[in-house]
Structures are given as C-alpha cells and as structure tokens.
XYZ file of C-alpha atoms in Angstrom:
689
model
C 2.549 -4.807 5.186
C 3.247 -8.430 4.266
C 3.971 -9.183 0.634
C 2.595 -12.211 -1.215
C 3.921 -13.575 -4.485
C 3.381 -16.831 -6.364
C 4.438 -18.193 -9.745
C 2.976 -21.113 -11.720
C 4.338 -22.086 -15.122
C 2.144 -24.324 -17.280
C 3.468 -26.269 -20.280
C 6.578 -24.119 -20.446
C 9.871 -25.612 -19.268
C 11.511 -23.647 -16.480
C 14.616 -24.645 -14.581
C 14.585 -24.649 -10.800
C 17.117 -21.805 -10.781
C 14.839 -19.698 -12.978
C 11.836 -20.406 -10.745
C 13.805 -19.385 -7.658
C 14.897 -16.125 -9.275
C 11.322 -15.266 -10.329
C 10.168 -15.775 -6.742
C 13.098 -13.813 -5.284
C 12.577 -10.952 -7.721
C 8.863 -10.890 -6.948
C 9.701 -10.455 -3.279
C 12.189 -7.691 -4.083
C 9.425 -5.788 -5.860
C 7.392 -6.044 -2.648
C 10.185 -4.975 -0.289
C 8.876 -1.409 -0.097
C 5.747 -2.627 1.689
C 7.879 -3.259 4.779
C 8.997 -6.625 6.197
C 11.288 -8.287 8.713
C 11.517 -11.868 7.393
C 10.884 -13.798 4.195
C 10.343 -17.288 2.832
C 9.611 -19.379 -0.270
C 8.378 -22.844 -1.189
C 9.216 -24.853 -4.309
C 8.796 -28.485 -5.357
C 11.479 -31.070 -4.708
C 10.890 -32.997 -7.932
C 9.249 -32.884 -11.335
C 5.575 -33.362 -10.483
C 4.185 -33.285 -14.051
C 5.298 -36.895 -14.448
C 2.345 -37.714 -12.192
C -0.918 -38.056 -14.088
C -3.674 -35.586 -13.285
C -5.946 -38.205 -11.795
C -3.355 -39.795 -9.529
C -3.389 -38.511 -5.952
C -1.706 -41.300 -3.930
C 2.028 -40.997 -4.492
C 5.000 -41.667 -2.243
C 5.710 -38.613 -0.115
C 9.380 -38.599 -1.103
C 8.312 -37.380 -4.540
C 5.919 -34.716 -3.304
C 7.387 -33.193 -0.171
C 7.805 -29.469 -0.973
C 10.966 -27.585 -0.051
C 10.400 -24.681 2.356
C 12.999 -21.996 3.043
C 12.433 -19.310 5.687
C 14.744 -16.667 7.066
C 14.593 -13.638 9.366
C 16.047 -10.431 7.949
C 16.042 -9.142 4.396
C 15.549 -10.946 1.102
C 19.289 -11.121 0.442
C 19.615 -13.124 3.664
C 16.950 -15.515 2.383
C 18.689 -15.850 -0.990
C 22.019 -16.655 0.667
C 20.453 -19.229 2.984
C 18.613 -20.920 0.095
C 21.729 -21.291 -2.040
C 23.777 -22.433 0.949
C 21.223 -25.147 1.663
C 21.098 -26.062 -2.025
C 24.868 -26.553 -2.040
C 24.719 -28.705 1.095
C 21.986 -30.988 -0.304
C 23.196 -31.148 -3.910
C 19.771 -30.029 -5.145
C 19.850 -29.817 -8.930
C 19.156 -26.205 -9.900
C 19.150 -27.105 -13.588
C 16.256 -29.557 -13.250
C 13.491 -28.497 -15.618
C 9.779 -28.308 -14.779
C 7.095 -28.090 -17.509
C 4.608 -27.333 -14.718
C 5.524 -25.971 -11.301
C 3.847 -23.952 -8.525
C 5.948 -21.846 -6.142
C 4.905 -19.416 -3.410
C 6.814 -16.651 -1.608
C 6.254 -14.147 1.179
C 7.687 -11.153 3.008
C 6.444 -10.918 6.601
C 5.798 -7.836 8.699
C 5.582 -9.189 12.241
C 2.237 -8.933 14.027
C 2.151 -12.202 16.006
C 5.564 -13.422 17.121
C 9.044 -11.988 16.668
C 10.915 -12.031 13.351
C 12.329 -15.576 13.249
C 12.367 -18.514 10.792
C 9.696 -20.385 12.785
C 7.334 -17.400 12.464
C 8.114 -16.693 8.807
C 5.928 -17.853 5.932
C 5.081 -20.166 4.251
C 3.457 -21.687 7.328
C 2.944 -25.466 7.209
C 0.359 -28.025 8.292
C 3.119 -30.197 9.770
C 6.450 -31.951 9.079
C 5.246 -33.408 5.778
C 4.190 -29.979 4.453
C 0.877 -31.350 3.204
C -0.617 -27.848 3.101
C 1.350 -24.607 2.938
C 0.075 -21.055 3.040
C 1.322 -17.484 2.725
C -0.832 -14.882 4.415
C -1.269 -11.126 4.494
C -3.612 -9.894 7.229
C -4.720 -10.872 10.716
C -6.957 -13.779 11.779
C -8.893 -12.421 14.743
C -10.313 -15.757 15.961
C -7.077 -17.736 15.682
C -6.871 -18.462 19.418
C -10.247 -20.250 19.429
C -9.335 -22.240 16.312
C -5.931 -23.076 17.771
C -7.504 -24.488 20.938
C -9.800 -26.660 18.823
C -6.930 -27.983 16.715
C -4.799 -28.701 19.790
C -7.648 -30.815 21.161
C -7.513 -32.803 17.915
C -3.833 -33.557 18.368
C -2.156 -30.772 16.388
C 1.020 -29.194 17.732
C 2.156 -25.663 16.916
C 5.698 -24.473 16.309
C 5.180 -20.750 15.645
C 3.616 -17.869 17.528
C 1.709 -16.696 14.458
C -2.002 -16.480 13.789
C -1.259 -17.919 10.331
C -0.233 -21.426 11.399
C -3.798 -22.386 12.219
C -4.735 -21.984 8.527
C -2.708 -24.834 6.946
C -3.417 -27.029 9.973
C -7.121 -26.359 9.599
C -6.833 -27.302 5.918
C -5.176 -30.602 6.851
C -7.869 -31.228 9.469
C -10.624 -30.700 6.886
C -8.822 -32.859 4.314
C -8.117 -35.716 6.741
C -11.627 -35.694 8.183
C -13.179 -35.905 4.710
C -10.916 -38.779 3.683
C -11.677 -40.646 6.909
C -15.350 -40.603 5.989
C -14.316 -42.065 2.629
C -17.558 -41.356 0.801
C -16.349 -38.649 -1.580
C -13.308 -37.143 -3.276
C -12.663 -33.702 -1.900
C -11.341 -31.027 -4.253
C -8.736 -28.443 -3.354
C -11.262 -25.617 -3.613
C -13.716 -27.428 -1.325
C -11.031 -27.744 1.338
C -10.109 -24.057 1.123
C -13.701 -22.833 1.130
C -14.345 -24.893 4.248
C -11.271 -23.285 5.827
C -12.518 -19.802 4.865
C -15.841 -20.558 6.513
C -14.094 -20.707 9.886
C -11.785 -17.702 9.517
C -12.552 -14.249 10.878
C -10.543 -11.119 10.199
C -8.805 -9.667 7.156
C -6.636 -11.811 4.955
C -5.206 -12.634 1.562
C -4.083 -16.256 1.268
C -2.313 -18.461 -1.258
C -2.403 -22.230 -0.701
C -0.143 -24.964 -2.054
C -0.564 -28.669 -1.288
C 1.284 -31.896 -2.072
C -2.140 -33.550 -2.330
C -2.939 -31.267 -5.273
C 0.346 -30.983 -7.195
C 0.789 -28.130 -9.660
C -2.247 -26.308 -8.310
C -2.544 -23.034 -6.414
C -5.525 -21.461 -4.712
C -5.814 -17.816 -3.700
C -8.574 -16.194 -1.689
C -9.069 -12.910 0.098
C -11.193 -10.916 2.471
C -10.068 -7.336 3.079
C -6.415 -7.576 2.003
C -5.343 -6.878 -1.608
C -4.492 -9.637 -4.079
C -4.089 -9.744 -7.859
C -3.705 -12.464 -10.495
C -1.477 -11.836 -13.508
C -1.723 -13.995 -16.640
C 0.903 -14.248 -19.371
C 0.089 -16.218 -22.501
C 3.319 -17.393 -24.151
C 1.690 -18.006 -27.524
C 2.832 -15.141 -29.801
C -0.356 -15.092 -31.860
C -2.402 -14.932 -28.662
C -0.344 -12.007 -27.400
C -0.936 -10.071 -30.613
C -4.643 -10.832 -30.666
C -4.977 -10.177 -26.924
C -7.883 -12.646 -26.409
C -8.637 -11.839 -22.777
C -11.791 -13.909 -22.769
C -9.748 -17.077 -23.417
C -6.719 -16.508 -21.197
C -8.515 -17.925 -18.148
C -9.760 -21.079 -19.847
C -8.152 -24.527 -20.032
C -7.019 -24.340 -23.649
C -3.803 -26.351 -23.254
C -1.607 -23.427 -24.360
C 1.602 -22.527 -22.501
C 0.988 -19.875 -19.854
C 2.473 -18.323 -16.781
C 0.398 -17.262 -13.793
C 1.391 -14.859 -11.034
C -0.293 -13.946 -7.766
C 0.810 -10.785 -5.991
C -0.383 -8.449 -3.278
C 0.794 -5.531 -5.416
C 0.865 -4.659 -9.112
C 4.524 -3.626 -8.924
C 5.564 -7.282 -8.807
C 3.464 -8.146 -11.878
C 4.162 -5.400 -14.398
C 7.536 -6.764 -15.555
C 5.862 -10.098 -16.382
C 2.448 -9.106 -17.702
C -0.029 -6.238 -17.795
C -3.046 -8.563 -17.970
C -4.423 -8.797 -14.451
C -7.460 -9.766 -12.443
C -8.158 -7.848 -9.227
C -9.476 -10.522 -6.882
C -12.602 -9.480 -4.989
C -13.455 -10.216 -1.364
C -14.875 -13.708 -0.941
C -13.475 -14.993 -4.229
C -11.533 -18.253 -4.438
C -9.239 -18.372 -7.479
C -8.076 -21.876 -8.417
C -5.210 -22.454 -10.876
C -5.312 -25.953 -12.330
C -4.343 -27.536 -15.656
C -3.627 -24.164 -17.261
C -7.044 -22.740 -16.448
C -8.497 -20.386 -13.852
C -11.737 -21.109 -12.037
C -13.279 -18.494 -9.760
C -15.746 -19.286 -6.994
C -17.597 -16.742 -4.880
C -17.859 -17.652 -1.231
C -20.316 -15.844 1.006
C -20.106 -15.614 4.773
C -23.339 -17.536 5.199
C -23.032 -20.957 6.754
C -25.148 -22.857 4.214
C -23.784 -26.144 2.941
C -24.414 -28.372 -0.029
C -25.406 -32.020 0.122
C -21.766 -33.086 0.485
C -21.388 -31.137 3.714
C -19.251 -28.349 2.232
C -19.981 -24.622 2.219
C -21.647 -23.458 -0.980
C -19.765 -21.337 -3.496
C -21.026 -20.087 -6.826
C -18.899 -20.048 -9.962
C -18.373 -16.562 -11.394
C -17.006 -15.195 -14.664
C -14.450 -12.397 -14.557
C -12.557 -10.459 -17.215
C -8.927 -9.434 -17.147
C -8.007 -5.757 -17.055
C -4.874 -3.967 -18.250
C -2.362 -2.482 -15.822
C -1.779 1.200 -16.532
C 1.829 0.965 -15.411
C 5.200 0.705 -17.109
C 8.316 -1.134 -15.918
C 10.222 2.174 -15.893
C 7.979 3.415 -13.099
C 9.227 0.755 -10.697
C 12.919 1.368 -11.414
C 15.087 4.005 -9.714
C 16.531 5.373 -12.951
C 19.349 7.841 -12.253
C 18.487 8.155 -8.551
C 20.001 6.298 -5.617
C 16.722 5.776 -3.766
C 13.022 5.626 -4.597
C 12.223 8.429 -2.145
C 14.726 10.715 -3.859
C 13.287 9.813 -7.265
C 9.724 10.418 -6.131
C 10.550 13.803 -4.576
C 12.081 14.949 -7.863
C 9.195 13.480 -9.913
C 6.681 15.860 -8.356
C 6.547 18.379 -11.230
C 5.587 15.518 -13.551
C 3.257 13.784 -11.087
C 1.368 17.044 -10.449
C 1.086 17.638 -14.192
C -0.390 14.153 -14.620
C -2.738 14.686 -11.683
C -4.187 17.819 -13.296
C -4.073 16.709 -16.942
C -7.470 17.074 -18.610
C -9.055 18.403 -15.424
C -8.276 22.142 -15.667
C -10.250 23.991 -18.323
C -8.906 27.445 -19.151
C -11.128 29.092 -21.744
C -10.337 32.213 -23.724
C -10.966 35.723 -22.492
C -14.720 35.282 -22.859
C -14.881 31.842 -21.274
C -14.792 31.073 -17.569
C -12.080 28.871 -16.147
C -13.325 25.638 -14.633
C -12.389 22.232 -13.287
C -13.728 18.889 -14.482
C -13.662 15.869 -12.180
C -15.634 13.198 -14.008
C -15.714 10.883 -11.010
C -17.756 13.387 -8.979
C -20.071 15.009 -11.531
C -23.043 12.685 -10.963
C -22.970 13.304 -7.212
C -22.165 17.025 -7.018
C -25.708 18.070 -6.105
C -25.754 15.604 -3.231
C -22.371 16.800 -1.986
C -23.437 20.441 -2.123
C -26.535 19.624 -0.041
C -24.495 17.824 2.636
C -24.826 18.955 6.233
C -21.048 18.468 6.521
C -18.086 16.923 4.751
C -15.982 14.481 6.781
C -12.408 13.774 5.704
C -11.188 10.356 6.887
C -7.641 9.077 6.540
C -4.447 8.001 8.282
C -0.931 9.435 8.424
C 0.135 11.388 5.336
C -3.309 11.105 3.743
C -4.870 12.662 6.828
C -2.342 15.510 6.656
C -3.150 16.128 2.976
C -6.860 16.375 3.792
C -6.067 18.758 6.652
C -4.148 20.997 4.228
C -7.156 21.102 1.895
C -9.821 21.675 4.562
C -9.636 25.510 4.676
C -10.141 26.021 0.943
C -12.986 23.501 0.842
C -14.738 25.302 3.686
C -14.128 28.676 2.026
C -15.432 27.776 -1.423
C -18.243 25.389 -0.473
C -19.572 26.984 2.703
C -20.016 23.463 4.090
C -18.569 22.582 7.524
C -15.605 20.212 7.129
C -14.490 17.914 9.938
C -11.403 15.723 10.172
C -11.263 12.143 11.408
C -8.344 9.781 11.873
C -9.846 6.499 10.693
C -8.876 4.406 13.718
C -10.163 7.043 16.149
C -13.473 7.325 14.301
C -13.937 3.581 14.699
C -12.847 3.540 18.335
C -15.374 6.249 19.217
C -18.071 4.965 16.870
C -18.535 8.649 16.057
C -21.858 9.641 14.512
C -22.007 9.593 10.707
C -25.326 10.696 9.187
C -27.146 10.101 5.924
C -26.774 13.802 5.150
C -22.977 13.622 5.437
C -20.436 13.263 2.660
C -17.531 11.119 3.875
C -14.293 11.501 1.894
C -11.805 8.641 2.270
C -8.206 9.511 1.433
C -5.646 6.731 0.927
C -2.651 6.426 -1.380
C -2.975 2.661 -1.717
C -6.745 2.466 -1.418
C -6.246 -0.595 0.809
C -5.496 0.963 4.242
C -7.179 -1.327 6.780
C -8.508 1.315 9.215
C -9.746 3.511 6.370
C -11.533 0.539 4.780
C -13.254 -0.302 8.067
C -14.267 3.340 8.450
C -15.658 3.203 4.897
C -17.738 0.168 5.777
C -18.992 1.989 8.882
C -19.958 5.084 6.849
C -21.733 2.976 4.223
C -23.728 1.237 6.940
C -24.779 4.651 8.233
C -25.978 5.799 4.820
C -23.440 8.550 4.066
C -22.359 9.406 0.543
C -18.830 7.988 0.327
C -16.151 9.548 -1.872
C -12.742 7.950 -2.475
C -9.458 9.715 -3.219
C -6.769 7.143 -4.038
C -3.726 6.582 -6.196
C -4.625 3.003 -7.110
C -7.152 2.135 -9.789
C -9.143 -0.940 -8.782
C -8.270 -0.662 -5.080
C -10.820 -1.554 -2.416
C -11.638 2.093 -1.657
C -11.985 2.883 -5.366
C -14.375 -0.055 -5.793
C -16.532 0.387 -2.716
C -17.108 4.156 -2.596
C -20.022 5.741 -4.446
C -17.745 8.050 -6.432
C -14.249 9.449 -6.292
C -11.114 10.813 -7.888
C -7.870 9.050 -8.760
C -4.869 11.265 -8.044
C -2.822 9.710 -10.894
C 0.492 10.418 -9.161
C 2.095 7.304 -10.599
C 3.678 4.387 -8.813
C 5.061 5.344 -5.382
C 7.438 2.768 -3.903
C 9.267 4.588 -1.095
C 7.530 3.903 2.224
C 7.527 7.621 3.080
C 4.896 9.181 0.818
C 6.031 12.281 -1.093
C 4.512 12.778 -4.535
C 1.213 11.175 -3.516
C 0.887 13.787 -0.740
C 1.261 16.765 -3.058
C -1.045 15.215 -5.672
C -3.666 14.562 -2.975
C -3.599 18.246 -2.027
C -3.940 19.259 -5.691
C -6.895 16.896 -6.180
C -8.665 18.125 -3.052
C -8.101 21.757 -4.123
C -9.730 20.880 -7.457
C -12.506 19.134 -5.555
C -13.125 22.375 -3.602
C -13.275 24.292 -6.879
C -15.811 21.859 -8.331
C -18.053 21.837 -5.264
C -17.973 25.642 -5.012
C -18.498 26.131 -8.739
C -22.038 27.499 -8.278
C -20.898 30.479 -6.184
C -20.542 33.610 -8.319
C -18.993 35.725 -5.565
C -15.890 33.543 -5.423
C -15.207 33.530 -9.186
C -12.101 35.725 -9.010
C -10.683 33.612 -6.208
C -11.423 30.433 -8.156
C -9.726 31.761 -11.294
C -6.620 32.689 -9.311
C -6.452 29.159 -7.846
C -6.854 27.555 -11.272
C -4.044 29.731 -12.639
C -1.977 28.744 -9.609
C -2.626 25.058 -10.254
C -1.539 25.391 -13.880
C 1.741 27.012 -12.838
C 2.296 24.752 -9.808
C 4.634 22.228 -11.529
C 6.958 25.095 -12.531
C 7.022 26.380 -8.954
C 7.836 22.878 -7.727
C 10.770 22.688 -10.165
C 11.970 25.965 -8.697
C 11.790 24.805 -5.089
C 13.580 21.545 -5.933
C 16.668 23.664 -6.610
C 16.980 23.896 -2.815
C 18.225 20.291 -2.767
C 21.855 21.152 -1.971
C 20.798 23.766 0.580
C 18.703 21.146 2.396
C 21.619 18.723 2.298
C 23.823 21.355 3.946
C 21.158 21.939 6.603
C 20.922 18.179 7.191
C 24.656 18.095 7.894
C 24.120 20.654 10.672
C 21.263 18.626 12.174
C 22.756 15.141 11.798
C 23.581 14.743 15.495
C 20.360 16.281 16.842
C 17.844 14.172 18.762
C 14.725 16.319 18.275
C 13.171 18.782 15.858
C 10.077 20.976 16.282
C 8.089 22.306 13.312
C 5.607 25.161 13.866
C 2.876 25.990 11.370
C -0.633 27.397 11.310
C -3.495 27.916 8.905
C -2.837 26.098 5.658
C 0.603 25.147 6.904
C -0.332 23.392 10.117
C -0.632 20.323 7.904
C 2.804 21.114 6.446
C 4.266 21.131 9.961
C 2.679 17.758 10.716
C 3.773 16.228 7.422
C 7.317 17.612 7.560
C 7.766 16.292 11.095
C 6.285 12.940 10.064
C 8.780 12.595 7.195
C 11.756 13.245 9.509
C 10.320 10.820 12.054
C 9.585 8.087 9.498
C 12.873 7.865 7.663
C 15.543 9.686 9.680
C 14.391 7.957 12.899
C 14.657 11.302 14.692
C 12.073 12.583 17.137
C 10.181 15.390 15.441
C 6.912 17.050 16.245
C 4.594 19.189 14.160
C 2.919 21.822 16.333
C 0.077 24.263 15.732
C 1.786 27.615 16.290
C -1.282 29.018 18.039
C -0.716 26.427 20.774
C 2.918 27.437 21.356
C 2.245 29.112 24.697
C 0.174 26.178 25.928
C 3.112 23.883 26.613
C 5.595 23.655 23.697
C 7.309 26.927 24.682
C 8.773 25.145 27.702
C 10.980 23.080 25.353
C 12.642 26.077 23.715
C 16.332 26.705 24.387
C 19.478 27.517 22.401
C 20.068 23.862 21.486
C 16.722 22.635 20.135
C 16.331 23.216 16.356
C 12.943 24.732 15.484
C 11.472 25.108 11.987
C 8.871 27.868 11.644
C 6.799 28.025 8.439
C 6.051 31.700 7.773
C 5.146 32.098 4.108
C 2.781 34.877 3.015
C -0.840 34.099 3.842
C -3.523 35.234 6.288
C -1.440 33.992 9.232
C 1.821 35.696 8.249
C 1.761 38.438 10.898
C 0.942 35.884 13.602
C 3.890 33.762 12.547
C 6.135 36.836 12.710
C 5.059 37.185 16.330
C 5.828 33.511 16.997
C 9.318 33.960 15.553
C 9.964 36.975 17.783
C 8.865 35.076 20.891
C 11.034 32.082 20.053
C 13.985 34.352 19.339
C 13.497 36.120 22.688
C 13.983 32.726 24.346
C 17.160 32.060 22.321
C 15.462 29.502 20.105
C 17.601 27.925 17.364
C 15.447 29.041 14.438
C 15.107 27.762 10.888
C 12.489 29.921 9.144
C 10.746 29.046 5.875
C 9.461 32.173 4.170
C 8.416 33.498 0.778
C 11.119 34.812 -1.529
C 12.156 38.326 -0.545
C 10.805 38.069 3.007
C 14.048 37.041 4.739
C 14.568 40.451 6.358
C 10.935 40.509 7.553
C 11.056 37.178 9.344
C 14.649 36.797 10.487
C 15.308 38.693 13.725
C 19.067 38.049 13.727
C 21.923 36.668 11.647
C 21.841 33.485 13.711
C 18.466 32.583 12.184
C 18.673 30.313 9.122
C 16.237 31.119 6.310
C 14.730 28.874 3.612
C 13.151 30.984 0.849
C 10.472 29.345 -1.305
C 8.371 30.551 -4.268
C 5.084 32.294 -3.460
C 1.857 30.736 -4.797
C -1.830 30.948 -3.885
C -2.223 30.380 -0.139
C -4.221 27.146 -0.532
C -1.476 25.707 -2.798
C 1.429 26.883 -0.658
C 1.491 23.605 1.364
C 2.553 21.802 -1.846
C 5.580 24.089 -2.169
C 6.431 24.288 1.519
C 6.533 20.548 2.175
C 9.181 19.854 -0.477
C 12.170 21.375 1.401
C 11.112 19.318 4.426
C 10.934 16.170 2.279
C 14.452 16.904 1.019
C 15.661 17.572 4.559
C 14.239 14.250 5.777
C 15.824 12.412 2.838
C 19.307 13.870 3.342
C 19.148 13.414 7.115
C 18.374 9.750 6.595
C 21.197 9.166 4.126
C 23.716 11.019 6.282
C 22.666 9.076 9.376
C 23.096 5.793 7.494
C 19.490 4.580 7.658
C 17.448 2.800 4.979
C 15.556 5.530 3.117
C 13.045 3.397 1.242
C 12.339 0.811 3.957
C 12.440 2.579 7.328
C 12.533 0.521 10.483
C 9.235 -1.086 11.584
C 7.150 0.670 8.916
C 5.144 -0.589 5.955
C 4.005 1.218 2.808
C 0.454 -0.092 2.784
C -0.997 -0.733 6.236
C -3.423 -3.559 5.493
C -3.813 -4.812 9.071
C -5.144 -3.009 12.121
C-alpha cells in the first residue's frame, strides 16, 4: 500500500539536491508496494540559523515547499525539477540540519490527483504537514467538526483532517496562552481523536528541524546512521538514540528495503508509540487509547526506552542483478530461497538415527497444538493458497481437522474460534491488515496463535504466541513467487513436526524429509522450462481468458497459477477444482478457450485423466502439466500441449508445479507490455482494509 519515507540530517551538511535525491530514492525503494501518486516536502531555507528556543519567525523563512504529482515517481521528479527551474531555487544550498518527508499514495479516498496526494497540509501556510499510510475510519465526523470551526478542505482524502486537527490543537492551546505546547503534545492529542489504522510522519514550521512519527496498525521503522567513524566501529547502540551532539542521519520508512542502503541499525516502532526526532536525539513516548489527561489538559504518554536492532538484509537483495525484473529474479531465486528456508531445520541422521525436523519457534507449544480440536489456517491471496496446498499433509500426519479461512471472510462472519483451536496466520509481509484483525479476533477468543511470515519483527511475528519465519529473503515484486514456495515448505515441515509422535507414519515422514532435501535441485530442473513457457506465452498473448483445473494437492496450484496470470498479465484467469467441472465450468469449454489441467502423479491422477478425456471430447484447447514420462498417458491427441515436470513427493509437488505457471504469467506480462513488478491497482503489502 502507501509508502512512507523521511530523512533528517543532523550536524552534517547536505545540499538541497542531495536531500531531494535521498527522498526520491527512498520512494523508488517503496514503489513495489503499489501506488498511483507521490509527493515530497522540503524546507525553503536554512532553518538551523534559527536558535532552538526561538519559535516566532517570519513565515517567509519557514514556509515548507510541497511537491505533489499523480502518476509515477519519475513524473514527480520531473515536476519538481521543472518547478525548481521556474523559481530559481538554489539546489546547492547546504543544510547542516534538515527534515524532509516523502510519500507514495495508493488511492483509497479520492482519485489519483495532486490535491489528493501526500503530504497533506493544514492550510496554505503549511503549518503542519503529514504523510499517512492507512485509513482513518472516523474522518467524516472529525471533518464535520473542523468545518464548523472554519476549516476548509481541498482534497477528498481521509488524511487531510490530520494536519488540520494538529493546527486546531496548536492554535487552541496558544489562544489560551498559559503554556508552551510541545510538538509531541500536539501529536498525541491528535492521536487521541483518530480511529482506524495508520502510520504517520509529521513535519511543522512551528517546530523546525523536528519530525514525529507514530503508528497504530500500519508498519513503520526508524533507521539511525551515526557518521562518527569510531562510533560505527564500536557500534554503541545504546547511545545512538541520545542527544550526544554527534553528526547523525535519521530515516523513517514503512519498509526495511528503503533503509538498508543507508543503515542496518533500525527500530521497529510499536503501536501507540510516538517517536520524536529533535536536536540529534530520539525520544519515544507510549500513548494508550485511554482518554486520561494530565494537569495541562493533554493526553498522558509515558516515556519508554527502546534498543536498536540489526537488519538481516543486504543491499544486493534489493537490486535486480542480471535480471530485467524483480519477479523474474525472484522466480529464479527459488532454489536458493528454499535452501535458506530449510537450512538448519532438517536433521538427517545416519543409518541408525531417525530423520527429523526442528522448528525452534514451535517447540514450546507443540503439545498444545497436538491437543487442538482443530487447526485453522487464516490468510489472504497467495498466502491462503499456500496454506491450502499444505492442508492435506497436515491433516494426514497430525490427524487433526484443518479448516481454511480467508481473513476478511472470517471477520465478516465473526466465525467461531475456540480456546481449543490453533489458529495459524500466514502472511508474507506479516502486516496484512485483514490478517492482523483476524489475529486480534483469535487472541480475544483465547486460541493459540501461530505466525508464518517472511518478515522478522513484523506485527504478526510480534503478536502471535509462536511461529516460524520462512526466511525466503527480500521479495519486491508485487506478485509473490518465492515466498509462496517457501511457505509451502515451512508448512510441510510444520506438519512433520506436529505428527512427529506417530510411529505408523515414519516411512512417509522420512520420504518427505528426503524430498525436501532434494527439492531445490528439482526446482532448478523445472526452471529449465523458461523458454518453453515463453513460447507458450506467445501462443496465448491475444487470449482473453484462461482456465486452470487442479485437484487434491494441486487445487491450490490451480488457484495460485490463475492468480499470477490475473495479477500481472491482466488477463482473466480462473483456478477451478476439477471435481466441480461438471457443475458449471464445463459450459465454458470450446475449441478456443485455453485450459491448463494439472495432472501430475498423485492420488488424484486417474481422476485427472478422466477430466482430460472429457475436456478433449468437447474439443477443449488443452495444456496438460504432467510428470516426466507421462505425456502419452495424459495427452489424448497431438493437438494437446504437454508441460513435463519432475516428480517429487505428492505433498511437495505444488512447489514444482507452480513454477511453470509463474514463468507463464511473467512472460505473458512482458509480451503484453504490462508492468511486471507493479501491476495495475495492486499493492505488495495490503495494510488497509
């Protein structure tokens, strides 16, 4: 969804041009999240010449410069430099201290347009400016109140009420004239009135060279870079947040990808925290939702101490390397990402030792999981499909009923969740809004909550009782590829761990463990189909629809393959349970509609052979995916196109089978001239409902 980025340099001279490029580059690192407009705000003059205690200064020296533009970041960059040329703004002007904010917007309230882009302002003088990720659910009520107090609104957004509310609080306090209000007091009072999910960064001409960030529900991180060489070698994390007068750079971002090229020292901001950057130091206040106030009339907030953590990410991970697109890179990284996912977790003893799986994040809760009345998988989109692929093996090895829930539907129905349930929340980002709300609902109902995410320190990782990180590495393409296959591998290992106390399934378990060990090699083998999938894409480039039939383990493959084509190639595609073919979908079959049938060797193979025969009898245009050597068994005529893939254990076959469909979706998208990594209207991390 929306991307937030901010940069504050303290006691280090930076030219305006440099500051602009840092902000632009930060936004580029957030492009993959999905957006339709962008904006930035910088200072119009050198504010450090103003003493720290002075707050009443002519507005001509403090009025921030705001640039907003619909379209992509390159459009914003062009418009900024065009305006700079028209106004003769000095790009070489140097700032020892400067605070800039930036934003990519994914439209929720109001069309993509400059007036609806961020930063949103308190008014013509830009006294308060804010960038926002999330949705304010009570904005209409607040807007009505502010209108009654004389405020006028220019945008259609829910965000505009936030800076105007800040100005209202600030002006009202100054009218009373009995106290000096701090920046953090203003923002905490604003937070007290907001409902919904949000991450916010505030900038104000009344508080020059300061930034405040706060969040509730949406992700936000602080990065700190100490420019003192001795400090960098000593790595004194306990002092980096203090006002020690040393030169530093601070960065706020809604995603770690925008921070890693600057620093690996980060603070994951928690819900209810207000992080204030001032005079080279960081103060953190914890704001609760209670309405209590102190003697000055402001909501109470307690000061908290936090430690920085280290990002386990390298700059190389966020670059494309030799590939043209991130999606292409991430498809071809799957042998390595699967190896990393399983590293240290598969234990293969000698001939006298049993093979086993170790998932340290679950070991303290295994007895509780095994006693569960049922296991409930909860997710959205690709994560839901990955859980669906893993459900059969979990049921087989554990003997526990497993149910599936789309997070939004679970919440809409308020479906029963019991104390005896184990609820497993699957999310690549760990910040998916519907999944987080479902997690809160399950916690309230007393279930044991397990998280499966790709992001250390994410909201799901922090708020579940236990869990497993899939360790797939940074995934930037909006269409998930390597995270999907790593999720399946992790959930297969989870099934092995939960069913570890069943002696009768030992041979089956050993075969799966051997299959997991060899899985990266099988993935390398199936990736050799790249050119074949490109040739198939050329045949399908003009088609309007695609059907994908699967069953058993590969019903999820059908759903995921169709989703990939839909997401990036912008082509109608539908994944269908093959057992339901006669209950409606068969009416669509003719000689023109391309149909993919997944018929690899498993317990459903003979049924899929029957499906193929029935589709062929109705002159269906068939593309059959089968195990190597099975082409003659599944292809009823020479007109049928066959995709042969390596054979693995049935529960791991979805990992192999989805890769040709990922490649097909990628090549279809490129050939049709669409944006592979940022498909229309979609966002990588869906952090709003």
